[in-house]
């Protein structure tokens, strides 16, 4: 996990962040663009990715989405990288970091997996694109979606469930997942944690998103991924 802002700020952002599909026409300032690009570059270098911020570009989502539910999506981050092992997971993990960082800057976001405009691939030549993150000033701050319980998405092998495991699971439930299904299971055994997740083509990105949120809530110092 990157530490460009203190962990408490990211935790607070995690609680406040909700999916926002409609944006105002308020432009991003040069300072906000600089900060977002810096965060993207840090993630690109650390995880060998090619994510890219597009400004004043309305080509991010499909025409159908614009007609039905998406409005004012004029800034977005392309989730891209060379085809390689665990690419989707690394993009999910890095995307989670950027979304929460954007929230600390007063911005809103929307993870767009299946309904992004495939033509955005032309902006990152010869890279695999798995989706986009819409970013900007939302018309609203979004609303919480119905969530599963900790018990429905986790199990711990032991007589006493550690507080860090509960905190991590609660945080994982705040992560955006495909169709908001929260179709995953976190299994704890001692200080080891395993994720079971089968969301078809979205499995990799979902695992990355869940991992980032779990780590933020549980504290990386308290456990290891199995």
Short mmCIF file of C-alpha atoms in Angstrom, two decimals:
data_model
loop_
_atom_site.label_atom_id
_atom_site.label_comp_id
_atom_site.label_asym_id
_atom_site.label_seq_id
_atom_site.Cartn_x
_atom_site.Cartn_y
_atom_site.Cartn_z
CA UNK A 1 0.00 0.00 0.00
CA UNK A 2 1.25 3.44 -0.90
CA UNK A 3 1.63 6.09 1.76
CA UNK A 4 1.19 9.37 -0.12
CA UNK A 5 -1.43 10.40 2.42
CA UNK A 6 -1.61 9.15 6.00
CA UNK A 7 -3.54 5.95 6.62
CA UNK A 8 -6.20 7.64 8.74
CA UNK A 9 -7.10 9.92 5.81
CA UNK A 10 -7.46 6.92 3.50
CA UNK A 11 -9.59 5.07 6.06
CA UNK A 12 -11.91 8.04 6.35
CA UNK A 13 -12.05 8.30 2.55
CA UNK A 14 -12.92 4.60 2.36
CA UNK A 15 -16.02 5.20 4.51
CA UNK A 16 -17.10 8.28 2.53
CA UNK A 17 -16.45 6.99 -0.99
CA UNK A 18 -19.51 5.87 -2.95
CA UNK A 19 -20.05 5.27 -6.63
CA UNK A 20 -20.90 8.50 -8.48
CA UNK A 21 -22.05 8.32 -12.09
CA UNK A 22 -23.08 11.94 -12.65
CA UNK A 23 -20.61 14.82 -12.58
CA UNK A 24 -20.71 18.60 -12.73
CA UNK A 25 -18.86 20.60 -15.37
CA UNK A 26 -16.48 22.05 -12.76
CA UNK A 27 -12.97 21.56 -14.17
CA UNK A 28 -10.12 19.93 -12.30
CA UNK A 29 -7.55 22.50 -11.24
CA UNK A 30 -3.94 22.24 -12.40
CA UNK A 31 -2.98 21.32 -8.83
CA UNK A 32 -5.49 18.48 -8.66
CA UNK A 33 -4.35 17.18 -12.04
CA UNK A 34 -0.74 17.29 -10.88
CA UNK A 35 -1.50 15.37 -7.68
CA UNK A 36 -3.55 12.71 -9.45
CA UNK A 37 -0.88 12.24 -12.12
CA UNK A 38 1.77 11.89 -9.42
CA UNK A 39 -0.27 9.19 -7.70
CA UNK A 40 -0.80 7.39 -10.99
CA UNK A 41 2.90 7.53 -11.79
CA UNK A 42 3.84 6.11 -8.39
CA UNK A 43 1.49 3.18 -8.92
CA UNK A 44 2.63 2.68 -12.51
CA UNK A 45 6.25 2.41 -11.45
CA UNK A 46 5.63 0.26 -8.39
CA UNK A 47 3.31 -2.23 -10.09
CA UNK A 48 4.55 -2.05 -13.71
CA UNK A 49 1.38 -0.51 -15.15
CA UNK A 50 0.46 2.06 -17.79
CA UNK A 51 -2.54 3.85 -16.29
CA UNK A 52 -3.25 7.25 -17.82
CA UNK A 53 -5.37 10.26 -16.82
CA UNK A 54 -7.53 11.77 -19.56
CA UNK A 55 -8.81 15.33 -19.03
CA UNK A 56 -11.73 17.01 -20.85
CA UNK A 57 -12.47 13.84 -22.77
CA UNK A 58 -16.01 12.44 -22.92
CA UNK A 59 -15.11 9.15 -24.60
CA UNK A 60 -14.70 7.13 -21.41
CA UNK A 61 -18.11 5.48 -21.19
CA UNK A 62 -20.31 3.95 -23.85
CA UNK A 63 -23.05 5.95 -25.58
CA UNK A 64 -25.71 3.76 -24.00
CA UNK A 65 -24.41 4.51 -20.51
CA UNK A 66 -24.46 8.24 -21.26
CA UNK A 67 -28.10 7.98 -22.25
CA UNK A 68 -29.18 5.84 -19.32
CA UNK A 69 -27.25 6.81 -16.21
CA UNK A 70 -23.84 8.44 -16.75
CA UNK A 71 -23.64 12.21 -17.06
CA UNK A 72 -20.70 14.58 -17.33
CA UNK A 73 -17.94 11.95 -17.37
CA UNK A 74 -15.27 14.17 -18.93
CA UNK A 75 -12.25 13.02 -16.93
CA UNK A 76 -11.17 9.43 -16.45
CA UNK A 77 -8.22 7.18 -15.71
CA UNK A 78 -7.50 4.37 -18.16
CA UNK A 79 -6.68 1.10 -16.38
CA UNK A 80 -3.99 -0.37 -18.60
CA UNK A 81 -0.81 -2.39 -18.67
CA UNK A 82 1.17 -4.90 -20.70
CA UNK A 83 -0.36 -8.38 -20.72
CA UNK A 84 1.33 -10.13 -17.81
CA UNK A 85 0.66 -12.26 -14.77
CA UNK A 86 -1.85 -10.80 -12.30
CA UNK A 87 -2.33 -7.65 -14.40
CA UNK A 88 -6.02 -7.31 -13.48
CA UNK A 89 -5.26 -7.75 -9.78
CA UNK A 90 -2.51 -5.12 -9.86
CA UNK A 91 -4.83 -2.71 -11.65
CA UNK A 92 -7.55 -3.38 -9.09
CA UNK A 93 -5.16 -2.79 -6.20
CA UNK A 94 -3.69 0.37 -7.71
CA UNK A 95 -7.10 1.62 -8.80
CA UNK A 96 -8.35 1.31 -5.22
CA UNK A 97 -5.43 3.42 -4.01
CA UNK A 98 -6.10 6.14 -6.59
CA UNK A 99 -9.85 6.21 -5.89
CA UNK A 100 -9.37 6.67 -2.16
CA UNK A 101 -6.62 9.22 -2.71
CA UNK A 102 -8.95 11.15 -5.03
CA UNK A 103 -11.59 11.10 -2.27
CA UNK A 104 -9.13 12.76 0.12
CA UNK A 105 -8.78 15.53 -2.49
CA UNK A 106 -12.53 16.16 -2.49
CA UNK A 107 -13.19 14.28 -5.74
CA UNK A 108 -15.63 11.51 -6.61
CA UNK A 109 -15.03 8.38 -8.64
CA UNK A 110 -16.71 5.48 -10.40
CA UNK A 111 -15.03 2.19 -11.27
CA UNK A 112 -16.25 1.26 -14.77
CA UNK A 113 -15.48 -2.31 -15.76
CA UNK A 114 -17.88 -3.81 -18.29
CA UNK A 115 -19.41 -0.65 -19.76
CA UNK A 116 -16.39 1.50 -20.61
CA UNK A 117 -15.83 2.63 -24.19
CA UNK A 118 -13.33 0.22 -25.77
CA UNK A 119 -12.09 2.96 -28.09
CA UNK A 120 -10.05 4.46 -25.22
CA UNK A 121 -7.46 1.78 -25.96
CA UNK A 122 -6.09 4.06 -28.66
CA UNK A 123 -4.75 6.40 -25.96
CA UNK A 124 -2.47 3.67 -24.56
CA UNK A 125 -1.07 1.94 -27.63
CA UNK A 126 -0.46 -1.80 -27.44
CA UNK A 127 -1.64 -2.05 -23.84
CA UNK A 128 -4.35 -4.22 -22.33
CA UNK A 129 -7.19 -2.05 -21.00
CA UNK A 130 -9.51 -3.55 -18.37
CA UNK A 131 -11.66 -0.52 -17.60
CA UNK A 132 -11.61 3.10 -16.50
CA UNK A 133 -12.12 5.16 -13.36
CA UNK A 134 -14.35 8.19 -13.90
CA UNK A 135 -13.13 11.08 -11.74
CA UNK A 136 -14.36 14.59 -11.02
CA UNK A 137 -16.78 16.63 -8.91
CA UNK A 138 -19.96 14.64 -8.47
CA UNK A 139 -23.42 16.09 -8.70
CA UNK A 140 -23.94 14.19 -5.42
CA UNK A 141 -21.67 12.28 -3.05
CA UNK A 142 -23.39 9.02 -3.89
CA UNK A 143 -25.18 6.71 -1.48
CA UNK A 144 -24.20 3.48 0.30
CA UNK A 145 -25.39 0.32 -1.42
CA UNK A 146 -26.94 -2.61 0.37
CA UNK A 147 -24.11 -4.62 1.84
CA UNK A 148 -23.61 -8.19 2.96
CA UNK A 149 -22.60 -8.86 6.56
CA UNK A 150 -19.14 -9.78 7.82
CA UNK A 151 -20.44 -13.27 8.55
CA UNK A 152 -21.62 -13.74 4.97
CA UNK A 153 -18.24 -13.01 3.37
CA UNK A 154 -15.73 -14.34 5.91
CA UNK A 155 -14.83 -17.20 8.19
CA UNK A 156 -12.02 -17.54 10.69
CA UNK A 157 -10.57 -20.84 11.78
CA UNK A 158 -10.19 -20.34 15.52
CA UNK A 159 -12.15 -19.87 18.72
CA UNK A 160 -11.53 -16.12 18.85
CA UNK A 161 -11.78 -13.91 15.80
CA UNK A 162 -9.08 -11.20 15.90
CA UNK A 163 -10.23 -7.59 15.76
CA UNK A 164 -7.94 -6.91 12.80
CA UNK A 165 -9.72 -9.64 10.79
CA UNK A 166 -13.15 -8.15 11.48
CA UNK A 167 -11.88 -4.64 10.66
CA UNK A 168 -10.34 -5.88 7.44
CA UNK A 169 -13.51 -7.67 6.37
CA UNK A 170 -15.66 -4.62 7.11
CA UNK A 171 -13.30 -2.57 4.95
CA UNK A 172 -13.38 -5.15 2.16
CA UNK A 173 -17.16 -4.77 2.07
CA UNK A 174 -16.64 -1.11 1.17
CA UNK A 175 -14.69 -2.00 -1.98
CA UNK A 176 -16.41 -1.67 -5.37
CA UNK A 177 -16.99 -5.13 -6.86
CA UNK A 178 -18.55 -6.34 -10.11
CA UNK A 179 -22.27 -5.51 -10.11
CA UNK A 180 -21.91 -4.80 -6.37
CA UNK A 181 -22.40 -8.50 -5.71
CA UNK A 182 -19.66 -8.75 -3.05
CA UNK A 183 -19.19 -12.32 -4.25
CA UNK A 184 -16.07 -13.21 -2.27
CA UNK A 185 -15.00 -15.10 0.82
CA UNK A 186 -12.17 -14.13 3.20
CA UNK A 187 -10.74 -17.07 5.15
CA UNK A 188 -8.51 -16.46 8.16
CA UNK A 189 -6.24 -18.99 9.84
CA UNK A 190 -3.87 -17.59 12.47
CA UNK A 191 -2.24 -14.59 10.82
CA UNK A 192 -2.82 -15.95 7.30
CA UNK A 193 -5.68 -14.75 5.10
CA UNK A 194 -6.92 -16.21 1.81
CA UNK A 195 -9.41 -14.76 -0.67
CA UNK A 196 -11.81 -16.95 -2.60
CA UNK A 197 -13.41 -15.04 -5.45
CA UNK A 198 -14.92 -16.14 -8.75
CA UNK A 199 -16.44 -13.25 -10.69
CA UNK A 200 -15.58 -14.41 -14.19
CA UNK A 201 -13.66 -11.81 -16.17
CA UNK A 202 -13.79 -9.44 -13.19
CA UNK A 203 -12.14 -11.83 -10.73
CA UNK A 204 -8.64 -10.33 -10.95
CA UNK A 205 -9.67 -6.72 -10.51
CA UNK A 206 -12.08 -7.62 -7.70
CA UNK A 207 -9.33 -9.45 -5.83
CA UNK A 208 -7.05 -6.41 -6.13
CA UNK A 209 -9.77 -4.03 -4.91
CA UNK A 210 -10.65 -6.31 -1.99
CA UNK A 211 -7.01 -6.81 -1.01
CA UNK A 212 -6.33 -3.07 -0.85
CA UNK A 213 -9.38 -2.38 1.29
CA UNK A 214 -8.73 -5.35 3.59
CA UNK A 215 -5.12 -4.27 4.15
CA UNK A 216 -6.21 -0.72 4.94
CA UNK A 217 -8.71 -1.89 7.54
CA UNK A 218 -6.73 -4.75 9.06
CA UNK A 219 -3.25 -3.25 8.97
CA UNK A 220 -0.63 -5.04 6.85
CA UNK A 221 1.50 -5.60 9.94
CA UNK A 222 -1.12 -7.93 11.43
CA UNK A 223 -1.37 -10.65 8.76
CA UNK A 224 0.00 -12.26 5.61
CA UNK A 225 -1.78 -13.19 2.40
CA UNK A 226 -1.89 -16.92 1.76
#
